[in-house]
CSV table of C-alpha atoms in Angstrom, one decimal:
chain,number,residue,atom,x,y,z
A,1,MET,CA,-27.3,26.4,-7.0
A,2,GLY,CA,-27.0,30.2,-7.1
A,3,ASP,CA,-29.6,30.6,-4.3
A,4,LEU,CA,-27.6,28.5,-1.9
A,5,LYS,CA,-26.1,30.2,1.0
A,6,PRO,CA,-22.3,30.8,1.0
A,7,ALA,CA,-20.0,28.6,3.2
A,8,LEU,CA,-16.3,28.9,4.3
A,9,PRO,CA,-14.6,25.5,4.5
A,10,VAL,CA,-12.4,25.5,7.5
A,11,VAL,CA,-10.1,22.9,9.4
A,12,LEU,CA,-10.8,22.8,13.0
A,13,ASP,CA,-8.4,21.5,15.7
A,14,LEU,CA,-10.4,19.5,18.2
A,15,THR,CA,-7.7,18.3,20.2
A,16,GLY,CA,-8.8,18.1,23.9
A,17,ARG,CA,-12.0,19.9,23.2
A,18,LEU,CA,-15.5,18.7,24.0
A,19,VAL,CA,-17.8,17.7,21.4
A,20,VAL,CA,-21.4,16.9,22.1
A,21,ALA,CA,-23.1,14.4,19.9
A,22,VAL,CA,-26.9,14.0,20.4
A,23,GLY,CA,-28.3,10.8,19.0
A,24,GLY,CA,-27.2,7.1,19.4
A,25,GLY,CA,-27.5,5.7,15.9
A,26,PRO,CA,-25.2,4.8,13.0
A,27,VAL,CA,-24.8,8.4,11.8
A,28,SER,CA,-23.7,9.5,15.1
A,29,ALA,CA,-21.4,6.6,15.5
A,30,ARG,CA,-19.6,7.4,12.2
A,31,ARG,CA,-19.2,11.1,13.2
A,32,VAL,CA,-18.1,10.3,16.8
A,33,ARG,CA,-15.4,8.0,15.5
A,34,ALA,CA,-14.1,10.9,13.3
A,35,PHE,CA,-14.2,13.3,16.3
A,36,LEU,CA,-12.1,10.8,18.5
A,37,ASP,CA,-9.8,10.3,15.6
A,38,GLU,CA,-9.0,14.1,15.7
A,39,GLY,CA,-8.4,14.0,19.4
A,40,ALA,CA,-11.7,15.4,20.7
A,41,VAL,CA,-13.3,14.6,24.0
A,42,VAL,CA,-16.8,13.2,23.2
A,43,ARG,CA,-20.0,13.4,25.2
A,44,VAL,CA,-22.9,11.4,23.7
A,45,VAL,CA,-26.6,12.2,24.8
A,46,ALA,CA,-29.0,9.5,23.9
A,47,PRO,CA,-31.4,7.0,25.6
A,48,TRP,CA,-29.9,4.1,23.6
A,49,LEU,CA,-26.7,3.5,21.7
A,50,CYS,CA,-26.1,1.4,18.7
A,51,GLU,CA,-23.5,-1.2,19.0
A,52,ASP,CA,-20.6,0.8,17.6
A,53,LEU,CA,-21.3,3.6,20.0
A,54,ARG,CA,-21.9,1.2,23.0
A,55,ASP,CA,-18.6,-0.3,22.4
A,56,LEU,CA,-16.9,3.2,22.6
A,57,ALA,CA,-19.0,3.9,25.7
A,58,VAL,CA,-17.9,0.6,27.5
A,59,ALA,CA,-14.3,1.2,26.6
A,60,GLY,CA,-14.5,4.6,28.2
A,61,ARG,CA,-13.7,6.4,25.2
A,62,VAL,CA,-16.8,8.6,25.3
A,63,GLU,CA,-19.1,10.0,28.0
A,64,TRP,CA,-22.6,8.7,27.7
A,65,LEU,CA,-25.6,10.5,29.2
A,66,GLU,CA,-28.2,7.7,28.9
A,67,ARG,CA,-31.4,9.8,28.5
A,68,ASP,CA,-33.1,12.3,25.9
A,69,TYR,CA,-31.6,15.5,25.2
A,70,ALA,CA,-32.4,17.9,28.2
A,71,GLY,CA,-31.7,21.2,26.8
A,72,PRO,CA,-28.8,23.9,26.8
A,73,ALA,CA,-27.1,22.4,29.8
A,74,ASP,CA,-26.2,19.3,27.7
A,75,LEU,CA,-24.0,21.6,25.6
A,76,ASP,CA,-22.1,23.2,28.5
A,77,GLY,CA,-18.5,23.5,27.7
A,78,ALA,CA,-19.0,22.3,24.1
A,79,TRP,CA,-16.8,23.6,21.2
A,80,PHE,CA,-18.8,21.9,18.6
A,81,ALA,CA,-22.0,19.8,18.5
A,82,HIS,CA,-23.6,17.1,16.2
A,83,THR,CA,-27.2,16.1,16.2
A,84,ALA,CA,-28.7,13.0,14.6
A,85,THR,CA,-31.6,11.9,16.7
A,86,GLY,CA,-33.9,11.0,13.7
A,87,LYS,CA,-36.5,13.3,15.3
A,88,PRO,CA,-36.4,16.7,13.3
A,89,SER,CA,-38.0,18.4,16.3
A,90,VAL,CA,-35.3,17.4,18.5
A,91,ASP,CA,-32.5,18.1,16.1
A,92,ARG,CA,-34.0,21.6,15.5
A,93,GLU,CA,-34.1,22.1,19.3
A,94,VAL,CA,-30.4,21.1,19.7
A,95,ALA,CA,-29.3,23.3,16.8
A,96,ALA,CA,-31.3,26.3,18.1
A,97,ASP,CA,-29.6,25.9,21.6
A,98,ALA,CA,-26.2,25.6,20.0
A,99,GLU,CA,-26.8,28.8,18.0
A,100,ALA,CA,-27.8,30.7,21.1
A,101,LEU,CA,-24.7,29.4,22.8
A,102,ARG,CA,-22.6,30.4,19.8
A,103,VAL,CA,-21.5,26.6,19.4
A,104,TRP,CA,-21.2,25.5,15.7
A,105,CYS,CA,-23.6,22.5,15.2
A,106,VAL,CA,-24.0,20.1,12.5
A,107,ASP,CA,-27.7,19.0,12.1
A,108,ALA,CA,-27.3,15.8,10.2
A,109,THR,CA,-31.1,15.7,9.2
A,110,GLU,CA,-31.2,19.2,7.7
A,111,ALA,CA,-28.4,19.3,5.1
A,112,ALA,CA,-29.5,22.6,3.6
A,113,GLY,CA,-30.4,24.4,6.8
A,114,THR,CA,-27.4,23.4,9.2
A,115,THR,CA,-25.1,26.1,10.3
A,116,ALA,CA,-22.0,23.7,10.0
A,117,SER,CA,-21.3,20.8,7.9
A,118,VAL,CA,-19.0,17.8,8.1
A,119,THR,CA,-17.3,17.5,4.8
A,120,ALA,CA,-16.9,14.1,2.9
A,121,ARG,CA,-13.1,13.4,3.4
A,122,ALA,CA,-10.3,11.1,2.4
A,123,ASP,CA,-6.9,10.7,4.1
A,124,VAL,CA,-3.7,9.9,2.5
A,125,THR,CA,-0.6,9.1,4.7
A,126,THR,CA,2.7,10.2,3.4
A,127,PRO,CA,6.0,9.9,5.1
A,128,ASP,CA,5.8,13.6,5.6
A,129,GLY,CA,2.5,13.5,7.2
A,130,ARG,CA,-1.2,13.3,6.5
A,131,VAL,CA,-2.9,14.8,3.5
A,132,THR,CA,-6.7,15.4,4.0
A,133,VAL,CA,-8.9,16.0,1.2
A,134,ALA,CA,-12.5,17.4,2.0
A,135,THR,CA,-15.3,18.0,-0.3
A,136,TYR,CA,-18.4,20.1,0.2
A,137,ALA,CA,-21.5,20.4,-2.1
A,138,ALA,CA,-24.0,22.8,-0.5
A,139,GLY,CA,-27.2,20.8,0.2
A,140,ASP,CA,-26.0,17.6,-1.6
A,141,PRO,CA,-23.8,15.3,0.5
A,142,GLY,CA,-24.0,12.6,-2.2
A,143,LEU,CA,-22.4,14.8,-4.7
A,144,ALA,CA,-19.7,15.7,-2.2
A,145,VAL,CA,-19.0,11.9,-1.6
A,146,THR,CA,-18.7,11.3,-5.4
A,147,VAL,CA,-16.2,14.1,-5.9
A,148,ARG,CA,-14.2,12.9,-2.9
A,149,ASP,CA,-14.0,9.3,-4.2
A,150,GLY,CA,-12.8,10.6,-7.6
A,151,VAL,CA,-10.0,12.7,-5.9
A,152,GLU,CA,-9.1,9.8,-3.6
A,153,ARG,CA,-8.6,7.5,-6.5
A,154,ALA,CA,-6.3,10.1,-8.1
A,155,LEU,CA,-4.2,10.4,-5.0
A,156,VAL,CA,-3.8,6.7,-4.3
A,157,SER,CA,-3.0,6.0,-8.1
A,158,GLY,CA,-0.3,8.5,-7.9
A,159,THR,CA,-1.8,10.7,-10.6
A,160,LEU,CA,-1.8,13.6,-8.1
A,161,ASP,CA,1.6,14.9,-6.9
A,162,LEU,CA,2.1,14.6,-3.2
A,163,ARG,CA,5.5,16.1,-3.0
A,164,ARG,CA,5.9,18.7,-0.3
A,165,THR,CA,6.4,22.2,-1.4
A,166,ARG,CA,7.6,23.5,2.1
A,167,THR,CA,10.7,21.3,3.0
A,168,HIS,CA,12.5,23.5,5.6
A,169,GLY,CA,13.3,21.4,8.6
A,170,ARG,CA,12.0,18.2,7.0
A,171,ARG,CA,13.2,14.9,8.0
A,172,GLY,CA,14.3,12.6,5.2
A,173,TRP,CA,12.8,9.2,4.7
A,174,VAL,CA,13.4,6.0,2.6
A,175,ALA,CA,10.6,3.6,1.3
A,176,LEU,CA,11.8,0.2,0.1
A,177,VAL,CA,8.8,-0.4,-2.6
A,178,GLY,CA,8.3,-3.8,-4.3
A,179,GLY,CA,7.6,-3.0,-8.0
A,180,GLY,CA,6.3,-6.6,-8.7
A,181,PRO,CA,7.3,-8.3,-12.1
A,182,GLY,CA,7.7,-5.1,-14.0
A,183,ILE,CA,4.2,-3.8,-15.1
A,184,ASP,CA,2.4,-0.9,-13.7
A,185,GLY,CA,-0.8,-2.7,-12.9
A,186,LEU,CA,1.1,-4.9,-10.3
A,187,LEU,CA,2.5,-2.1,-8.5
A,188,THR,CA,0.6,-1.5,-5.1
A,189,ALA,CA,-1.6,1.5,-4.4
A,190,ARG,CA,0.8,2.2,-1.5
A,191,GLY,CA,3.6,2.2,-3.9
A,192,HIS,CA,2.0,4.6,-6.2
A,193,GLU,CA,1.5,7.0,-3.1
A,194,LEU,CA,4.9,6.9,-2.1
A,195,LEU,CA,6.3,7.6,-5.6
A,196,ALA,CA,4.0,10.6,-5.9
A,197,SER,CA,5.6,11.7,-2.7
A,198,ALA,CA,9.3,11.1,-3.4
A,199,ASP,CA,12.0,13.5,-4.3
A,200,VAL,CA,14.4,10.8,-5.3
A,201,VAL,CA,13.8,7.3,-6.9
A,202,VAL,CA,16.6,4.6,-6.7
A,203,VAL,CA,15.5,2.3,-9.3
A,204,ASP,CA,16.4,-1.4,-10.2
A,205,ARG,CA,16.5,-2.7,-13.8
A,206,LEU,CA,13.4,-5.1,-13.3
A,207,ALA,CA,11.4,-2.2,-11.7
A,208,PRO,CA,8.2,-1.0,-13.5
A,209,ARG,CA,10.0,1.5,-15.8
A,210,SER,CA,6.9,2.9,-17.3
A,211,VAL,CA,6.0,4.3,-13.8
A,212,VAL,CA,9.4,5.9,-13.5
A,213,ASP,CA,9.1,7.4,-17.1
A,214,ARG,CA,5.9,9.2,-16.0
A,215,LEU,CA,7.5,10.8,-12.9
A,216,PRO,CA,7.8,14.7,-13.0
A,217,ALA,CA,11.0,16.2,-14.1
A,218,SER,CA,11.7,17.5,-10.7
A,219,VAL,CA,12.2,13.9,-9.4
A,220,ARG,CA,15.8,12.7,-9.6
A,221,VAL,CA,16.1,9.2,-10.8
A,222,ILE,CA,19.2,7.1,-9.8
A,223,ASP,CA,19.7,4.0,-11.8
A,224,VAL,CA,21.6,1.3,-10.0
A,225,GLY,CA,20.4,-1.6,-12.1
A,226,LYS,CA,22.3,-4.8,-12.3
A,227,THR,CA,22.8,-7.3,-15.1
A,228,PRO,CA,24.2,-10.8,-14.8
A,229,GLY,CA,27.8,-10.7,-14.2
A,230,HIS,CA,27.8,-6.8,-14.3
A,231,HIS,CA,27.1,-4.7,-11.1
A,232,PRO,CA,28.3,-1.3,-11.8
A,233,VAL,CA,26.9,-0.1,-8.6
A,234,PRO,CA,27.6,-2.5,-5.8
A,235,GLN,CA,25.3,-3.0,-2.9
A,236,SER,CA,27.3,-1.2,-0.4
A,237,ARG,CA,27.2,1.9,-2.5
A,238,ILE,CA,23.4,1.6,-3.1
A,239,ASN,CA,23.1,1.6,0.8
A,240,ASP,CA,25.2,4.6,0.9
A,241,ILE,CA,23.0,6.5,-1.7
A,242,LEU,CA,20.0,5.8,0.4
A,243,VAL,CA,21.4,7.3,3.5
A,244,GLU,CA,23.0,10.2,1.8
A,245,GLU,CA,19.9,11.4,0.1
A,246,ALA,CA,17.6,11.0,3.1
A,247,GLN,CA,20.2,12.7,5.2
A,248,ARG,CA,19.6,15.7,2.9
A,249,GLY,CA,16.1,15.9,4.1
A,250,LEU,CA,14.8,14.2,0.8
A,251,GLY,CA,12.2,11.5,0.5
A,252,VAL,CA,13.6,8.5,-1.1
A,253,VAL,CA,11.9,5.6,-2.9
A,254,ARG,CA,14.0,2.5,-3.5
A,255,LEU,CA,12.0,0.9,-6.4
A,256,LYS,CA,12.8,-2.8,-6.7
A,257,GLY,CA,11.5,-5.5,-8.9
A,258,GLY,CA,9.5,-8.2,-7.2
A,259,ASP,CA,9.4,-8.1,-3.3
A,260,PRO,CA,12.1,-6.2,-1.4
A,261,TYR,CA,12.6,-9.2,1.0
A,262,VAL,CA,12.4,-11.9,-1.4
A,263,LEU,CA,16.0,-12.3,-2.6
A,264,GLY,CA,16.0,-8.5,-3.1
A,265,ARG,CA,18.5,-7.4,-0.4
A,266,GLY,CA,15.8,-5.1,1.2
A,267,GLY,CA,16.9,-6.3,4.7
A,268,GLU,CA,20.5,-4.9,4.2
A,269,GLU,CA,19.2,-1.5,2.9
A,270,ARG,CA,16.7,-1.2,5.9
A,271,ASP,CA,19.6,-2.0,8.4
A,272,ALA,CA,21.9,0.6,6.7
A,273,CYS,CA,19.3,3.3,7.0
A,274,GLU,CA,18.3,2.6,10.4
A,275,ALA,CA,21.7,2.4,11.6
A,276,HIS,CA,21.8,6.1,10.6
A,277,GLY,CA,18.5,6.8,12.3
A,278,ILE,CA,16.6,7.1,9.1
A,279,ARG,CA,12.9,6.3,8.9
A,280,VAL,CA,12.0,3.3,6.6
A,281,GLU,CA,8.9,2.0,5.4
A,282,VAL,CA,8.8,-1.3,3.4
A,283,VAL,CA,6.0,-2.0,0.9
A,284,PRO,CA,5.7,-5.6,-0.2
A,285,GLY,CA,5.5,-6.3,-3.9
A,286,VAL,CA,4.2,-9.2,-6.0
A,287,THR,CA,7.3,-11.5,-6.2
A,288,SER,CA,8.3,-12.9,-9.4
A,289,ALA,CA,8.8,-16.1,-7.8
A,290,VAL,CA,5.0,-16.5,-7.9
A,291,SER,CA,3.8,-14.2,-10.4
A,292,VAL,CA,6.0,-15.0,-13.4
A,293,PRO,CA,5.1,-18.8,-13.4
A,294,ALA,CA,1.5,-17.6,-13.0
A,295,ALA,CA,2.0,-15.6,-16.2
A,296,ALA,CA,3.0,-18.8,-17.9
A,297,GLY,CA,-0.1,-20.6,-16.5
A,298,ILE,CA,1.8,-22.5,-14.0
A,299,PRO,CA,0.6,-22.5,-10.3
A,300,VAL,CA,3.5,-23.1,-7.9
A,301,THR,CA,1.0,-25.1,-5.8
A,302,HIS,CA,-2.1,-27.0,-7.1
A,303,ARG,CA,-4.3,-29.5,-5.2
A,304,GLY,CA,-3.3,-33.1,-5.7
A,305,VAL,CA,0.0,-32.1,-7.4
A,306,ALA,CA,2.1,-29.8,-5.2
A,307,ARG,CA,1.5,-29.0,-1.7
A,308,GLY,CA,4.4,-26.5,-1.1
A,309,PHE,CA,7.2,-24.6,-2.8
A,310,THR,CA,10.6,-23.4,-2.1
A,311,VAL,CA,12.3,-20.2,-3.6
A,312,VAL,CA,16.2,-20.1,-3.8
A,313,THR,CA,18.7,-17.9,-5.7
A,314,GLY,CA,20.2,-19.6,-8.7
A,315,HIS,CA,23.5,-17.5,-8.2
A,316,GLU,CA,24.8,-20.3,-5.7
A,317,ASP,CA,24.8,-24.0,-5.5
A,318,ILE,CA,21.3,-25.0,-4.3
A,319,PRO,CA,21.0,-26.8,-0.9
A,320,VAL,CA,19.5,-30.2,-0.6
A,321,LEU,CA,15.7,-29.6,-0.7
A,322,PRO,CA,12.7,-31.9,-1.0
A,323,THR,CA,13.1,-33.9,-4.1
A,324,GLY,CA,9.7,-35.1,-5.1
A,325,GLY,CA,7.8,-33.6,-7.9
A,326,ASP,CA,5.0,-32.6,-5.4
A,327,HIS,CA,7.3,-29.9,-4.0
A,328,THR,CA,8.0,-27.1,-6.5
A,329,LEU,CA,11.3,-25.4,-6.7
A,330,VAL,CA,11.5,-21.7,-8.0
A,331,LEU,CA,14.8,-20.4,-8.9
A,332,LEU,CA,15.4,-16.7,-9.3
A,333,MET,CA,18.3,-15.5,-11.2
A,334,GLY,CA,19.0,-19.0,-12.2
A,335,VAL,CA,19.8,-18.9,-15.9
A,336,THR,CA,23.6,-18.6,-15.9
A,337,GLN,CA,24.2,-21.7,-13.7
A,338,LEU,CA,21.3,-23.6,-15.1
A,339,ALA,CA,23.5,-26.6,-16.0
A,340,ARG,CA,25.2,-26.8,-12.6
A,341,THR,CA,21.8,-26.4,-10.9
A,342,THR,CA,20.1,-29.4,-12.8
A,343,GLU,CA,23.3,-31.5,-12.1
A,344,LEU,CA,22.8,-30.9,-8.5
A,345,LEU,CA,19.2,-31.5,-8.5
A,346,ALA,CA,19.8,-35.0,-10.0
A,347,LEU,CA,22.6,-35.6,-7.4
A,348,HIS,CA,20.3,-34.6,-4.6
A,349,GLY,CA,17.6,-37.1,-5.9
A,350,ARG,CA,15.4,-35.4,-8.3
A,351,SER,CA,14.2,-37.5,-11.1
A,352,PRO,CA,15.8,-36.7,-14.5
A,353,ASP,CA,12.2,-36.8,-15.8
A,354,CYS,CA,11.0,-34.1,-13.6
A,355,PRO,CA,9.5,-31.2,-15.6
A,356,VAL,CA,11.2,-27.8,-15.7
A,357,ALA,CA,10.0,-24.5,-17.1
A,358,VAL,CA,12.0,-21.5,-17.8
A,359,VAL,CA,9.9,-18.4,-18.1
A,360,GLU,CA,11.7,-15.3,-19.5
A,361,ARG,CA,10.6,-11.7,-19.3
A,362,GLY,CA,7.3,-12.5,-17.4
A,363,PHE,CA,4.5,-10.2,-18.4
A,364,ALA,CA,6.3,-8.5,-21.1
A,365,PRO,CA,4.9,-8.7,-24.7
A,366,ASP,CA,7.7,-11.0,-25.6
A,367,GLN,CA,7.4,-13.3,-22.7
A,368,ARG,CA,8.6,-16.9,-23.6
A,369,THR,CA,8.7,-20.3,-21.8
A,370,THR,CA,10.8,-23.0,-22.5
A,371,VAL,CA,10.0,-26.5,-21.1
A,372,GLY,CA,11.9,-29.7,-20.6
A,373,THR,CA,13.1,-32.0,-17.9
A,374,VAL,CA,15.9,-31.9,-15.2
A,375,ALA,CA,17.9,-34.0,-17.8
A,376,THR,CA,17.1,-31.8,-20.9
A,377,ILE,CA,16.4,-28.2,-19.8
A,378,ALA,CA,19.9,-26.9,-19.7
A,379,ASP,CA,20.6,-27.9,-23.5
A,380,LEU,CA,17.2,-26.7,-24.6
A,381,ALA,CA,17.9,-23.2,-22.8
A,382,ARG,CA,21.2,-23.1,-24.7
A,383,GLU,CA,19.7,-24.0,-28.0
A,384,ARG,CA,16.9,-21.4,-27.6
A,385,GLY,CA,19.3,-18.7,-26.4
A,386,VAL,CA,17.5,-18.2,-23.0
A,387,ARG,CA,18.5,-15.1,-21.3
A,388,ALA,CA,17.9,-13.4,-18.0
A,389,PRO,CA,15.5,-12.0,-16.5
A,390,ALA,CA,13.9,-15.6,-16.2
A,391,VAL,CA,12.3,-17.5,-13.5
A,392,VAL,CA,13.0,-21.4,-13.4
A,393,VAL,CA,10.2,-23.7,-12.2
A,394,VAL,CA,11.0,-27.3,-11.2
A,395,GLY,CA,8.2,-29.8,-10.4
A,396,ASP,CA,5.2,-31.7,-11.5
A,397,VAL,CA,3.1,-28.3,-11.5
A,398,VAL,CA,4.9,-27.4,-14.8
A,399,ARG,CA,2.8,-30.1,-16.5
A,400,LEU,CA,-0.4,-27.8,-15.9
A,401,GLY,CA,1.1,-25.2,-17.9
A,402,PRO,CA,-0.1,-24.6,-21.7
A,403,ASP,CA,3.6,-24.7,-22.9
A,404,TRP,CA,3.9,-28.4,-21.5
A,405,GLN,CA,0.6,-29.6,-22.9
A,406,GLN,CA,1.4,-28.2,-26.3
A,407,ARG,CA,5.0,-29.7,-26.6
């Protein structure tokens, strides 16, 4: 590659500046959209347009000169040009005219000879702004795409650090991130991105701890985990922590088990932050109400067995709910009051023979499932020493799980 001409990668601000695109095919369409995304004013010169470009023209987002390229006058006022007519002679003409006018021009049909190139790029949006990665391999756009894709995977997985190094005047932010049922693989890509951007992580007991353990030493981790009957950091103080850290201009991730809005008090935390003018992003998580039963082989709905399900907290007396076995009841935080809950279920009309499963430590190596019925599960759980964290599933779907079938 030593004989290839040198190139200087630069960033151009195209906001409000004219870009001329010659050619109406898919290659032009892809580039025109990128120019528009950067705020450029775009003129397209082509006798016909592909569907994507035609939609932009009809919407008034681009100026369309409906004819063949007619010479330097078509480049009048341009700051940048792009040609992809599919006809090498025309593309060379456009490039030569642009050269004479001292307008940088991308010749999409001549990767080795073009005076300008559009790099393969990937964008990652953080609460502090956009990070753009651009790759360039002289004369080999395919290689540039391959490298770009590898860097993009590292960014979205959180492998690369996205924390700002210049923080003067920075506005703090809070992200409420659902960590799923506690294993790395079920944390969303957006969750990984935000953890790679955070200065402070406020973590729950049931959040994926291995993700937290891999954070750089510069990231401050505040543990506010609760255990049954023991809440060393009350919810009001957790709200205050989020506000205080963000007000210092820091990026804060509140990493919670499950989903922030499924019995996770995420709504209260968002309200507290927004009351102080703090930006909040909410990232859904895989709720344990669905994922933990699935880990035990129990679907919360199944054709011909259950048509719906209800999720309630087991901390309080359960309300009156559908009592048929074809409506699944999922209890979160339901171990402590399991005896009282099953008593109420029977009083509300659930059959004593209705199947029940208690799934402890879902997805962990020591995951365990205890199965019984409304009439027997409380005693069985006591005998087996069932402990939180656990999810309780009530309904006919329990019979579909392997533990019921092997009992």
